[in-house]
mmCIF file of C-alpha atoms and ligand atoms in Angstrom:
data_model
loop_
_atom_site.group_PDB
_atom_site.id
_atom_site.type_symbol
_atom_site.label_atom_id
_atom_site.label_comp_id
_atom_site.label_asym_id
_atom_site.label_seq_id
_atom_site.Cartn_x
_atom_site.Cartn_y
_atom_site.Cartn_z
ATOM 1 C CA UNK B 10 -15.651 -1.719 14.670
ATOM 2 C CA UNK B 11 -17.668 -4.276 12.691
ATOM 3 C CA UNK B 12 -17.316 -4.777 8.949
ATOM 4 C CA UNK B 13 -20.865 -3.487 8.592
ATOM 5 C CA UNK B 14 -19.910 -0.237 10.325
ATOM 6 C CA UNK B 15 -16.803 0.118 8.151
ATOM 7 C CA UNK B 16 -18.919 -0.438 5.038
ATOM 8 C CA UNK B 17 -21.496 2.144 6.147
ATOM 9 C CA UNK B 18 -18.733 4.683 6.859
ATOM 10 C CA UNK B 19 -17.339 4.089 3.362
ATOM 11 C CA UNK B 20 -20.712 4.605 1.676
ATOM 12 C CA UNK B 21 -21.519 7.747 3.708
ATOM 13 C CA UNK B 22 -18.051 9.111 2.963
ATOM 14 C CA UNK B 23 -18.265 8.383 -0.763
ATOM 15 C CA UNK B 24 -21.569 10.265 -1.032
ATOM 16 C CA UNK B 25 -20.365 13.213 1.066
ATOM 17 C CA UNK B 26 -17.064 13.523 -0.828
ATOM 18 C CA UNK B 27 -18.632 13.207 -4.281
ATOM 19 C CA UNK B 28 -21.205 15.883 -3.367
ATOM 20 C CA UNK B 29 -18.447 18.127 -1.986
ATOM 21 C CA UNK B 30 -16.283 17.614 -5.077
ATOM 22 C CA UNK B 31 -19.269 18.395 -7.335
ATOM 23 C CA UNK B 32 -19.812 21.686 -5.476
ATOM 24 C CA UNK B 33 -16.105 22.590 -5.576
ATOM 25 C CA UNK B 34 -15.881 21.985 -9.343
ATOM 26 C CA UNK B 35 -19.204 23.462 -10.466
ATOM 27 C CA UNK B 36 -17.537 26.182 -12.564
ATOM 28 C CA UNK B 37 -15.363 23.678 -14.480
ATOM 29 C CA UNK B 38 -16.569 22.284 -17.785
ATOM 30 C CA UNK B 39 -14.314 19.239 -18.233
ATOM 31 C CA UNK B 40 -15.445 15.614 -18.028
ATOM 32 C CA UNK B 41 -16.047 13.525 -14.933
ATOM 33 C CA UNK B 42 -14.238 10.176 -14.659
ATOM 34 C CA UNK B 43 -15.540 7.260 -12.605
ATOM 35 C CA UNK B 44 -12.785 4.666 -12.067
ATOM 36 C CA UNK B 45 -14.341 1.294 -11.184
ATOM 37 C CA UNK B 46 -18.012 0.780 -12.033
ATOM 38 C CA UNK B 47 -18.720 -2.242 -9.821
ATOM 39 C CA UNK B 48 -22.434 -2.383 -8.999
ATOM 40 C CA UNK B 49 -22.748 1.163 -10.354
ATOM 41 C CA UNK B 50 -23.941 2.839 -7.156
ATOM 42 C CA UNK B 51 -21.446 5.702 -7.175
ATOM 43 C CA UNK B 52 -21.792 6.096 -10.963
ATOM 44 C CA UNK B 53 -25.565 6.387 -10.464
ATOM 45 C CA UNK B 54 -25.048 8.997 -7.724
ATOM 46 C CA UNK B 55 -22.655 11.014 -9.888
ATOM 47 C CA UNK B 56 -25.110 10.871 -12.811
ATOM 48 C CA UNK B 57 -27.966 12.043 -10.540
ATOM 49 C CA UNK B 58 -25.815 14.792 -9.020
ATOM 50 C CA UNK B 59 -24.269 16.040 -12.272
ATOM 51 C CA UNK B 60 -26.816 15.258 -15.013
ATOM 52 C CA UNK B 61 -25.442 17.920 -17.359
ATOM 53 C CA UNK B 62 -21.822 16.711 -17.247
ATOM 54 C CA UNK B 63 -19.984 14.320 -19.565
ATOM 55 C CA UNK B 64 -19.256 11.227 -17.465
ATOM 56 C CA UNK B 65 -16.863 8.460 -18.546
ATOM 57 C CA UNK B 66 -16.538 5.172 -16.686
ATOM 58 C CA UNK B 67 -13.345 3.103 -16.613
ATOM 59 C CA UNK B 68 -13.970 -0.598 -15.983
ATOM 60 C CA UNK B 69 -12.460 -3.896 -17.097
ATOM 61 C CA UNK B 70 -15.678 -5.960 -16.946
ATOM 62 C CA UNK B 71 -19.180 -4.491 -16.685
ATOM 63 C CA UNK B 72 -21.350 -6.228 -14.070
ATOM 64 C CA UNK B 73 -23.511 -3.355 -12.837
ATOM 65 C CA UNK B 74 -27.166 -3.071 -11.918
ATOM 66 C CA UNK B 75 -29.090 -2.391 -15.171
ATOM 67 C CA UNK B 76 -30.299 0.951 -13.743
ATOM 68 C CA UNK B 77 -26.700 1.959 -13.189
ATOM 69 C CA UNK B 78 -25.060 0.818 -16.412
ATOM 70 C CA UNK B 79 -23.405 3.552 -18.488
ATOM 71 C CA UNK B 80 -24.251 4.101 -22.142
ATOM 72 C CA UNK B 81 -21.759 2.483 -24.505
ATOM 73 C CA UNK B 82 -20.240 5.865 -25.388
ATOM 74 C CA UNK B 83 -19.589 6.523 -21.677
ATOM 75 C CA UNK B 84 -17.669 3.284 -21.135
ATOM 76 C CA UNK B 85 -13.890 3.032 -21.368
ATOM 77 C CA UNK B 86 -13.337 -0.702 -21.189
ATOM 78 C CA UNK B 87 -10.072 -2.331 -20.218
ATOM 79 C CA UNK B 88 -7.419 -2.331 -17.533
ATOM 80 C CA UNK B 89 -6.857 1.148 -16.095
ATOM 81 C CA UNK B 90 -3.077 0.682 -16.404
ATOM 82 C CA UNK B 91 -3.703 0.976 -20.158
ATOM 83 C CA UNK B 92 -6.896 3.034 -20.417
ATOM 84 C CA UNK B 93 -5.747 5.922 -18.172
ATOM 85 C CA UNK B 94 -2.681 6.783 -20.337
ATOM 86 C CA UNK B 95 -4.906 6.512 -23.429
ATOM 87 C CA UNK B 96 -7.398 8.882 -21.774
ATOM 88 C CA UNK B 97 -4.683 11.516 -21.393
ATOM 89 C CA UNK B 98 -4.186 11.459 -25.177
ATOM 90 C CA UNK B 99 -7.939 11.647 -25.757
ATOM 91 C CA UNK B 100 -9.026 14.213 -23.139
ATOM 92 C CA UNK B 101 -5.869 16.064 -22.153
ATOM 93 C CA UNK B 102 -5.435 17.522 -18.644
ATOM 94 C CA UNK B 103 -9.067 18.583 -18.406
ATOM 95 C CA UNK B 104 -10.971 16.305 -16.001
ATOM 96 C CA UNK B 105 -13.027 18.344 -13.524
ATOM 97 C CA UNK B 106 -13.733 15.481 -11.139
ATOM 98 C CA UNK B 107 -12.245 12.003 -10.834
ATOM 99 C CA UNK B 108 -13.751 9.453 -8.460
ATOM 100 C CA UNK B 109 -11.840 6.210 -7.877
ATOM 101 C CA UNK B 110 -13.114 3.133 -6.081
ATOM 102 C CA UNK B 111 -11.004 0.371 -7.604
ATOM 103 C CA UNK B 112 -9.899 -1.580 -4.573
ATOM 104 C CA UNK B 113 -10.961 -4.872 -3.058
ATOM 105 C CA UNK B 114 -10.599 -6.484 0.367
ATOM 106 C CA UNK B 115 -6.790 -6.749 0.451
ATOM 107 C CA UNK B 116 -5.519 -3.470 1.945
ATOM 108 C CA UNK B 117 -1.859 -4.047 1.028
ATOM 109 C CA UNK B 118 -2.836 -4.790 -2.566
ATOM 110 C CA UNK B 119 -5.060 -1.693 -2.659
ATOM 111 C CA UNK B 120 -2.167 0.446 -1.430
ATOM 112 C CA UNK B 121 0.223 -0.937 -4.057
ATOM 113 C CA UNK B 122 -2.445 -0.358 -6.715
ATOM 114 C CA UNK B 123 -2.936 3.248 -5.536
ATOM 115 C CA UNK B 124 0.824 3.867 -5.696
ATOM 116 C CA UNK B 125 0.987 2.499 -9.253
ATOM 117 C CA UNK B 126 -2.063 4.426 -10.463
ATOM 118 C CA UNK B 127 -1.309 7.814 -8.888
ATOM 119 C CA UNK B 128 1.087 8.949 -11.671
ATOM 120 C CA UNK B 129 -1.435 7.820 -14.290
ATOM 121 C CA UNK B 130 -4.340 9.730 -12.691
ATOM 122 C CA UNK B 131 -2.500 12.923 -11.710
ATOM 123 C CA UNK B 132 -1.969 14.377 -15.223
ATOM 124 C CA UNK B 133 -5.643 13.941 -16.143
ATOM 125 C CA UNK B 134 -6.938 16.485 -13.611
ATOM 126 C CA UNK B 135 -7.619 20.099 -14.664
ATOM 127 C CA UNK B 136 -6.432 23.057 -12.605
ATOM 128 C CA UNK B 137 -9.126 23.407 -9.920
ATOM 129 C CA UNK B 138 -10.215 19.813 -10.502
ATOM 130 C CA UNK B 139 -10.824 17.470 -7.587
ATOM 131 C CA UNK B 140 -10.050 13.778 -7.128
ATOM 132 C CA UNK B 141 -11.969 11.608 -4.636
ATOM 133 C CA UNK B 142 -10.546 8.197 -3.742
ATOM 134 C CA UNK B 143 -11.418 5.361 -1.397
ATOM 135 C CA UNK B 144 -7.678 4.755 -0.993
ATOM 136 C CA UNK B 145 -4.859 7.115 -0.043
ATOM 137 C CA UNK B 146 -3.121 8.264 -3.221
ATOM 138 C CA UNK B 147 0.502 9.230 -3.843
ATOM 139 C CA UNK B 148 0.499 12.409 -5.924
ATOM 140 C CA UNK B 149 3.462 14.723 -6.485
ATOM 141 C CA UNK B 150 1.554 17.845 -7.476
ATOM 142 C CA UNK B 151 -1.966 17.567 -6.067
ATOM 143 C CA UNK B 152 -2.917 18.966 -2.669
ATOM 144 C CA UNK B 153 -4.780 16.814 -0.171
ATOM 145 C CA UNK B 154 -7.836 18.802 0.961
ATOM 146 C CA UNK B 155 -10.131 18.549 3.974
ATOM 147 C CA UNK B 156 -13.047 16.144 3.877
ATOM 148 C CA UNK B 157 -16.586 17.449 4.325
ATOM 149 C CA UNK B 158 -17.883 17.107 7.881
ATOM 150 C CA UNK B 159 -20.166 14.149 7.018
ATOM 151 C CA UNK B 160 -17.244 12.018 5.786
ATOM 152 C CA UNK B 161 -15.230 9.676 8.010
ATOM 153 C CA UNK B 162 -11.450 10.163 8.049
ATOM 154 C CA UNK B 163 -9.630 7.286 6.382
ATOM 155 C CA UNK B 164 -12.653 6.078 4.406
ATOM 156 C CA UNK B 165 -12.169 8.627 1.620
ATOM 157 C CA UNK B 166 -9.429 10.977 0.507
ATOM 158 C CA UNK B 167 -9.725 14.204 -1.517
ATOM 159 C CA UNK B 168 -7.114 15.972 -3.637
ATOM 160 C CA UNK B 169 -7.121 19.143 -5.781
ATOM 161 C CA UNK B 170 -4.855 20.528 -8.478
ATOM 162 C CA UNK B 171 -4.048 24.079 -7.472
ATOM 163 C CA UNK B 172 -1.736 24.958 -10.359
ATOM 164 C CA UNK B 173 -0.611 23.501 -13.695
HETATM 165 C C1 SAM R 228 -15.307 -1.737 -5.434
HETATM 166 S S1 SAM R 228 -15.816 -1.904 -7.099
HETATM 167 C C2 SAM R 228 -16.514 -0.318 -7.441
HETATM 168 C C3 SAM R 228 -17.849 -0.109 -6.739
HETATM 169 C C4 SAM R 228 -18.586 1.126 -7.193
HETATM 170 N N1 SAM R 228 -17.979 2.328 -6.638
HETATM 171 C C5 SAM R 228 -20.038 1.060 -6.797
HETATM 172 O O1 SAM R 228 -20.528 2.029 -6.180
HETATM 173 O O2 SAM R 228 -20.717 0.087 -7.125
HETATM 174 C C6 SAM R 228 -14.275 -1.898 -7.941
HETATM 175 C C7 SAM R 228 -14.387 -2.052 -9.456
HETATM 176 O O3 SAM R 228 -13.109 -1.710 -10.020
HETATM 177 C C8 SAM R 228 -12.865 -2.562 -11.112
HETATM 178 N N2 SAM R 228 -11.423 -2.682 -11.319
HETATM 179 C C9 SAM R 228 -10.502 -3.134 -10.412
HETATM 180 N N3 SAM R 228 -9.273 -3.136 -10.954
HETATM 181 C C10 SAM R 228 -9.402 -2.662 -12.220
HETATM 182 C C11 SAM R 228 -8.473 -2.432 -13.271
HETATM 183 N N4 SAM R 228 -7.158 -2.710 -13.129
HETATM 184 N N5 SAM R 228 -8.932 -1.911 -14.435
HETATM 185 C C12 SAM R 228 -10.257 -1.622 -14.587
HETATM 186 N N6 SAM R 228 -11.197 -1.831 -13.615
HETATM 187 C C13 SAM R 228 -10.769 -2.344 -12.448
HETATM 188 C C14 SAM R 228 -13.476 -3.899 -10.712
HETATM 189 O O4 SAM R 228 -13.779 -4.685 -11.861
HETATM 190 C C15 SAM R 228 -14.712 -3.466 -9.919
HETATM 191 O O5 SAM R 228 -15.856 -3.457 -10.757
#
């Protein structure tokens, strides 16, 4: 498989999983968290898909397309190792949807990052809330759920909190 094909699979899977997560969490009222702004493509898609929701974006350095740059009040700037624990104090366990795309090209580094971040992300999710990640996560109390049919296995992962 070429890198182009892998990239396309990732993009298709991100869109399919975000749309699926939005449908699964439509009755929840808590905020949506985007972890990793990057170019802002997935933030833009989430904003288009969920225009009525409060969306907060975690990023250490904003370098997004101007059309896809969050408002200042939506930005939580800094390293997620510090901003995620602070977000638990600010928002409590109420996030309806969390999308994470924080990794780079080094798969081993991405996996270590996912292992370190899992316990920081897990307590933020509301009961019934859904987490979508480009990397496999390591949660103790979230259930891995099936991907939508349009997504490609291994390019995205989805998790839900079934009970508090
Ligand atoms: C792959 S990009 C996200 C791409 C985005 N989903 C899009 O559609 O354009 C990953 C982003 O995560 C951010 N990031 C990586 N590690 C981080 C950390 N420890 N704290 C905060 N942001 C981080 C990077 O700065 C980068 O902008």
